[in-house]
PDB file of C-alpha atoms in Angstrom:
ATOM      1  CA  MET A   1      -5.190 -12.369  -2.603  1.00  0.00           C
ATOM      2  CA  LYS A   2      -1.963 -11.299  -4.503  1.00  0.00           C
ATOM      3  CA  LYS A   3      -2.283  -7.748  -3.218  1.00  0.00           C
ATOM      4  CA  LEU A   4      -2.727  -8.912   0.317  1.00  0.00           C
ATOM      5  CA  LEU A   5       0.440 -11.156   0.149  1.00  0.00           C
ATOM      6  CA  LEU A   6       2.409  -8.217  -1.458  1.00  0.00           C
ATOM      7  CA  SER A   7       1.170  -5.872   1.327  1.00  0.00           C
ATOM      8  CA  LEU A   8       2.284  -8.422   4.070  1.00  0.00           C
ATOM      9  CA  ALA A   9       5.709  -8.878   2.334  1.00  0.00           C
ATOM     10  CA  LEU A  10       6.065  -5.049   2.294  1.00  0.00           C
ATOM     11  CA  VAL A  11       5.410  -4.910   6.029  1.00  0.00           C
ATOM     12  CA  ALA A  12       7.944  -7.618   6.598  1.00  0.00           C
ATOM     13  CA  GLY A  13      10.570  -5.856   4.482  1.00  0.00           C
ATOM     14  CA  LEU A  14       9.986  -2.694   6.221  1.00  0.00           C
ATOM     15  CA  GLY A  15      10.590  -4.430   9.531  1.00  0.00           C
ATOM     16  CA  LEU A  16      13.924  -5.809   8.309  1.00  0.00           C
ATOM     17  CA  ALA A  17      14.967  -2.382   7.084  1.00  0.00           C
ATOM     18  CA  ALA A  18      13.987  -0.575  10.199  1.00  0.00           C
ATOM     19  CA  ASN A  19      16.416   0.248  13.053  1.00  0.00           C
ATOM     20  CA  ALA A  20      15.886  -1.695  16.318  1.00  0.00           C
ATOM     21  CA  GLN A  21      14.278   1.101  18.085  1.00  0.00           C
ATOM     22  CA  THR A  22      11.134   0.024  19.825  1.00  0.00           C
ATOM     23  CA  GLU A  23       7.954   2.071  19.175  1.00  0.00           C
ATOM     24  CA  GLY A  24       5.659   0.409  21.889  1.00  0.00           C
ATOM     25  CA  ALA A  25       2.673   2.102  23.480  1.00  0.00           C
ATOM     26  CA  VAL A  26       2.884   5.922  23.429  1.00  0.00           C
ATOM     27  CA  ARG A  27       0.155   8.542  23.178  1.00  0.00           C
ATOM     28  CA  LYS A  28       0.105   9.776  19.707  1.00  0.00           C
ATOM     29  CA  LEU A  29      -2.111  11.109  16.692  1.00  0.00           C
ATOM     30  CA  SER A  30      -1.835   9.883  13.240  1.00  0.00           C
ATOM     31  CA  ILE A  31      -3.242  11.046   9.852  1.00  0.00           C
ATOM     32  CA  GLY A  32      -3.221   8.569   6.988  1.00  0.00           C
ATOM     33  CA  ALA A  33      -4.206   7.688   3.588  1.00  0.00           C
ATOM     34  CA  GLU A  34      -6.508   4.684   3.213  1.00  0.00           C
ATOM     35  CA  PHE A  35      -6.986   2.235   0.303  1.00  0.00           C
ATOM     36  CA  GLY A  36      -9.317  -0.674   0.215  1.00  0.00           C
ATOM     37  CA  PHE A  37      -9.887  -3.682  -2.012  1.00  0.00           C
ATOM     38  CA  PRO A  38     -13.230  -5.137  -1.823  1.00  0.00           C
ATOM     39  CA  THR A  39     -13.680  -8.928  -1.456  1.00  0.00           C
ATOM     40  CA  GLY A  40     -16.330 -11.238  -2.355  1.00  0.00           C
ATOM     41  CA  ASP A  41     -19.351 -10.502  -4.565  1.00  0.00           C
ATOM     42  CA  ASN A  42     -18.473  -6.680  -4.349  1.00  0.00           C
ATOM     43  CA  SER A  43     -15.061  -7.053  -5.481  1.00  0.00           C
ATOM     44  CA  LYS A  44     -15.269  -6.345  -9.111  1.00  0.00           C
ATOM     45  CA  ASP A  45     -14.722  -3.019 -10.559  1.00  0.00           C
ATOM     46  CA  ASN A  46     -14.581  -0.872  -7.491  1.00  0.00           C
ATOM     47  CA  MET A  47     -12.064   0.319  -5.084  1.00  0.00           C
ATOM     48  CA  ILE A  48     -12.032   2.434  -1.801  1.00  0.00           C
ATOM     49  CA  VAL A  49      -9.971   5.535  -1.252  1.00  0.00           C
ATOM     50  CA  GLY A  50      -9.903   8.047   1.624  1.00  0.00           C
ATOM     51  CA  GLY A  51      -8.187   9.377   4.637  1.00  0.00           C
ATOM     52  CA  SER A  52      -8.352   8.929   8.439  1.00  0.00           C
ATOM     53  CA  LEU A  53      -7.226  10.219  11.871  1.00  0.00           C
ATOM     54  CA  GLN A  54      -6.266   7.783  14.667  1.00  0.00           C
ATOM     55  CA  TYR A  55      -5.727   8.652  18.422  1.00  0.00           C
ATOM     56  CA  GLU A  56      -3.673   6.210  20.443  1.00  0.00           C
ATOM     57  CA  HIS A  57      -3.718   6.343  24.339  1.00  0.00           C
ATOM     58  CA  PRO A  58      -1.318   4.003  26.362  1.00  0.00           C
ATOM     59  CA  VAL A  59      -3.081   1.862  29.151  1.00  0.00           C
ATOM     60  CA  ALA A  60      -0.047  -0.533  29.565  1.00  0.00           C
ATOM     61  CA  SER A  61       3.608  -0.843  28.287  1.00  0.00           C
ATOM     62  CA  SER A  62       2.616  -2.564  25.050  1.00  0.00           C
ATOM     63  CA  PHE A  63      -1.177  -1.694  24.703  1.00  0.00           C
ATOM     64  CA  ASN A  64      -2.858   1.359  23.506  1.00  0.00           C
ATOM     65  CA  ILE A  65      -6.648   2.064  23.273  1.00  0.00           C
ATOM     66  CA  THR A  66      -7.456   3.755  19.962  1.00  0.00           C
ATOM     67  CA  GLY A  67     -10.193   5.901  18.473  1.00  0.00           C
ATOM     68  CA  SER A  68     -10.414   6.645  14.695  1.00  0.00           C
ATOM     69  CA  ALA A  69     -12.487   8.514  12.238  1.00  0.00           C
ATOM     70  CA  GLY A  70     -12.296   9.183   8.539  1.00  0.00           C
ATOM     71  CA  TYR A  71     -13.904   9.363   5.193  1.00  0.00           C
ATOM     72  CA  LEU A  72     -13.994   6.527   2.598  1.00  0.00           C
ATOM     73  CA  SER A  73     -15.215   6.812  -0.979  1.00  0.00           C
ATOM     74  CA  ASN A  74     -16.277   3.602  -2.617  1.00  0.00           C
ATOM     75  CA  MET A  75     -15.644   4.229  -6.233  1.00  0.00           C
ATOM     76  CA  LEU A  76     -16.595   2.305  -9.431  1.00  0.00           C
ATOM     77  CA  THR A  77     -14.028   1.569 -11.976  1.00  0.00           C
ATOM     78  CA  GLY A  78     -13.558   0.177 -15.323  1.00  0.00           C
ATOM     79  CA  ASP A  79     -16.468  -0.763 -17.547  1.00  0.00           C
ATOM     80  CA  THR A  80     -18.995  -0.633 -14.707  1.00  0.00           C
ATOM     81  CA  LYS A  81     -18.138   2.975 -14.037  1.00  0.00           C
ATOM     82  CA  ASP A  82     -18.645   3.710 -17.858  1.00  0.00           C
ATOM     83  CA  ALA A  83     -21.980   2.069 -17.867  1.00  0.00           C
ATOM     84  CA  VAL A  84     -23.383   3.675 -14.780  1.00  0.00           C
ATOM     85  CA  LYS A  85     -22.021   7.169 -15.919  1.00  0.00           C
ATOM     86  CA  ALA A  86     -23.875   6.609 -19.303  1.00  0.00           C
ATOM     87  CA  LEU A  87     -27.109   5.999 -17.544  1.00  0.00           C
ATOM     88  CA  GLY A  88     -26.640   9.237 -15.391  1.00  0.00           C
ATOM     89  CA  GLY A  89     -25.932   7.342 -12.138  1.00  0.00           C
ATOM     90  CA  LYS A  90     -23.502   7.951  -9.218  1.00  0.00           C
ATOM     91  CA  THR A  91     -20.030   6.512  -9.582  1.00  0.00           C
ATOM     92  CA  SER A  92     -19.105   6.886  -6.072  1.00  0.00           C
ATOM     93  CA  VAL A  93     -20.524   6.615  -2.478  1.00  0.00           C
ATOM     94  CA  GLY A  94     -19.178   8.103   0.544  1.00  0.00           C
ATOM     95  CA  TYR A  95     -18.834   6.518   4.193  1.00  0.00           C
ATOM     96  CA  ILE A  96     -17.724   7.867   7.497  1.00  0.00           C
ATOM     97  CA  PRO A  97     -16.216   5.263   9.657  1.00  0.00           C
ATOM     98  CA  LEU A  98     -16.049   5.787  13.439  1.00  0.00           C
ATOM     99  CA  LYS A  99     -14.351   2.995  15.401  1.00  0.00           C
ATOM    100  CA  ALA A 100     -12.673   2.442  18.746  1.00  0.00           C
ATOM    101  CA  GLY A 101     -10.457  -0.584  19.841  1.00  0.00           C
ATOM    102  CA  GLY A 102      -7.083  -1.675  20.960  1.00  0.00           C
ATOM    103  CA  LYS A 103      -3.479  -1.892  19.548  1.00  0.00           C
ATOM    104  CA  TYR A 104      -1.033  -4.321  21.057  1.00  0.00           C
ATOM    105  CA  TYR A 105       2.716  -3.772  20.115  1.00  0.00           C
ATOM    106  CA  PHE A 106       4.768  -7.011  20.080  1.00  0.00           C
ATOM    107  CA  GLY A 107       8.291  -7.685  18.779  1.00  0.00           C
ATOM    108  CA  GLY A 108       9.337  -3.908  18.871  1.00  0.00           C
ATOM    109  CA  ASN A 109       7.718  -2.007  15.922  1.00  0.00           C
ATOM    110  CA  PHE A 110       5.036  -4.597  14.978  1.00  0.00           C
ATOM    111  CA  TYR A 111       1.536  -4.572  16.254  1.00  0.00           C
ATOM    112  CA  GLY A 112      -1.898  -6.318  16.150  1.00  0.00           C
ATOM    113  CA  ALA A 113      -5.114  -4.435  16.447  1.00  0.00           C
ATOM    114  CA  ALA A 114      -8.843  -4.709  16.350  1.00  0.00           C
ATOM    115  CA  GLU A 115     -11.579  -2.026  16.158  1.00  0.00           C
ATOM    116  CA  LEU A 116     -15.366  -2.019  16.376  1.00  0.00           C
ATOM    117  CA  GLY A 117     -17.635   0.800  15.285  1.00  0.00           C
ATOM    118  CA  ALA A 118     -20.035   2.186  12.535  1.00  0.00           C
ATOM    119  CA  ALA A 119     -19.712   3.204   8.966  1.00  0.00           C
ATOM    120  CA  ILE A 120     -22.184   5.885   8.255  1.00  0.00           C
ATOM    121  CA  GLY A 121     -23.279   6.276   4.740  1.00  0.00           C
ATOM    122  CA  THR A 122     -23.283   9.908   3.421  1.00  0.00           C
ATOM    123  CA  GLU A 123     -26.172   9.514   1.058  1.00  0.00           C
ATOM    124  CA  GLU A 124     -29.726   9.788   2.250  1.00  0.00           C
ATOM    125  CA  GLY A 125     -31.352   6.426   3.151  1.00  0.00           C
ATOM    126  CA  MET A 126     -27.917   4.594   3.253  1.00  0.00           C
ATOM    127  CA  GLY A 127     -28.017   4.335   7.034  1.00  0.00           C
ATOM    128  CA  THR A 128     -25.256   3.079   9.369  1.00  0.00           C
ATOM    129  CA  ALA A 129     -23.603  -0.356   9.236  1.00  0.00           C
ATOM    130  CA  PHE A 130     -21.780  -2.056  12.216  1.00  0.00           C
ATOM    131  CA  ALA A 131     -17.911  -2.207  11.299  1.00  0.00           C
ATOM    132  CA  TYR A 132     -15.211  -4.508  12.680  1.00  0.00           C
ATOM    133  CA  ALA A 133     -11.546  -4.611  11.675  1.00  0.00           C
ATOM    134  CA  PRO A 134      -8.756  -6.803  12.935  1.00  0.00           C
ATOM    135  CA  SER A 135      -5.292  -5.677  11.535  1.00  0.00           C
ATOM    136  CA  LEU A 136      -1.463  -6.093  11.523  1.00  0.00           C
ATOM    137  CA  GLY A 137       0.982  -3.405  10.932  1.00  0.00           C
ATOM    138  CA  ALA A 138       4.313  -1.761  11.862  1.00  0.00           C
ATOM    139  CA  SER A 139       5.249   1.671  13.185  1.00  0.00           C
ATOM    140  CA  PHE A 140       8.838   3.009  12.618  1.00  0.00           C
ATOM    141  CA  SER A 141      10.386   6.070  14.266  1.00  0.00           C
ATOM    142  CA  LEU A 142      11.405   8.976  11.914  1.00  0.00           C
ATOM    143  CA  ALA A 143      12.415  11.426  14.484  1.00  0.00           C
ATOM    144  CA  ASP A 144      12.233  11.929  18.217  1.00  0.00           C
ATOM    145  CA  LYS A 145       8.344  12.238  18.344  1.00  0.00           C
ATOM    146  CA  SER A 146       7.180  11.134  14.861  1.00  0.00           C
ATOM    147  CA  SER A 147       6.801   7.794  13.045  1.00  0.00           C
ATOM    148  CA  LEU A 148       5.645   6.275   9.957  1.00  0.00           C
ATOM    149  CA  ASP A 149       2.765   3.720  10.330  1.00  0.00           C
ATOM    150  CA  PHE A 150       1.777   1.060   7.840  1.00  0.00           C
ATOM    151  CA  GLY A 151      -1.167  -1.210   8.514  1.00  0.00           C
ATOM    152  CA  VAL A 152      -3.174  -3.952   6.691  1.00  0.00           C
ATOM    153  CA  ARG A 153      -6.616  -4.921   7.820  1.00  0.00           C
ATOM    154  CA  TYR A 154      -9.619  -7.052   6.968  1.00  0.00           C
ATOM    155  CA  GLU A 155     -12.668  -4.777   7.499  1.00  0.00           C
ATOM    156  CA  THR A 156     -16.313  -5.833   7.437  1.00  0.00           C
ATOM    157  CA  TRP A 157     -19.421  -3.661   7.453  1.00  0.00           C
ATOM    158  CA  SER A 158     -22.655  -5.406   8.255  1.00  0.00           C
ATOM    159  CA  LYS A 159     -26.157  -3.975   7.451  1.00  0.00           C
ATOM    160  CA  ASP A 160     -28.719  -6.041   5.709  1.00  0.00           C
ATOM    161  CA  GLY A 161     -26.008  -8.364   4.615  1.00  0.00           C
ATOM    162  CA  SER A 162     -22.166  -7.640   4.813  1.00  0.00           C
ATOM    163  CA  ALA A 163     -19.391  -6.126   2.639  1.00  0.00           C
ATOM    164  CA  SER A 164     -15.708  -6.687   3.325  1.00  0.00           C
ATOM    165  CA  PHE A 165     -12.529  -5.229   2.093  1.00  0.00           C
ATOM    166  CA  VAL A 166      -8.660  -5.608   2.538  1.00  0.00           C
ATOM    167  CA  GLY A 167      -7.739  -2.136   3.733  1.00  0.00           C
ATOM    168  CA  LEU A 168      -4.288  -0.638   3.628  1.00  0.00           C
ATOM    169  CA  ARG A 169      -3.228   2.500   5.640  1.00  0.00           C
ATOM    170  CA  LEU A 170      -0.061   4.603   5.473  1.00  0.00           C
ATOM    171  CA  ALA A 171       0.047   7.174   8.143  1.00  0.00           C
ATOM    172  CA  TYR A 172       2.219   9.791   9.668  1.00  0.00           C
ATOM    173  CA  ALA A 173       2.175   9.747  13.419  1.00  0.00           C
ATOM    174  CA  PHE A 174       3.273  12.418  15.893  1.00  0.00           C
ATOM    175  CA  GLY A 175       3.588  12.042  19.780  1.00  0.00           C
ATOM    176  CA  LEU A 176       1.460  14.173  22.047  1.00  0.00           C
TER     177      LEU A 176
END
């Protein structure tokens, strides 16, 4: 919870430091670094790291439809990692999330977004989970057709139960 509050404070701070230029809905592609902090029963001794691409296409002055794809690795950490490694087990598992949704820009640089899709396990027998992710974020212009995007989301994957995490994304976006 402290990490989530710190992340939200960072987004607010970036908003105060940014210029008054409005991003709004524009066609762009972004490439970003992803970090996830699991919640609930699966929150101890693991974290998620990866990267993603996201395409945004405007359909109204403040609204874009989105499509995203990436790779996330759920890695064990700490004592759990050491114990699994000692037994010869795997210490990380990969996923390919594919999602589509919408992003609404409100108050200039800030946005709210929601995406639905699938998280495909990369190991044999893992299968595919239904994924959904509401998020909040901010996008700040760096130059004429480029921006820096920071988002915080709560993502859930459902398949024979569910797993959730608080995700952070820092991305570089460029207009198309």
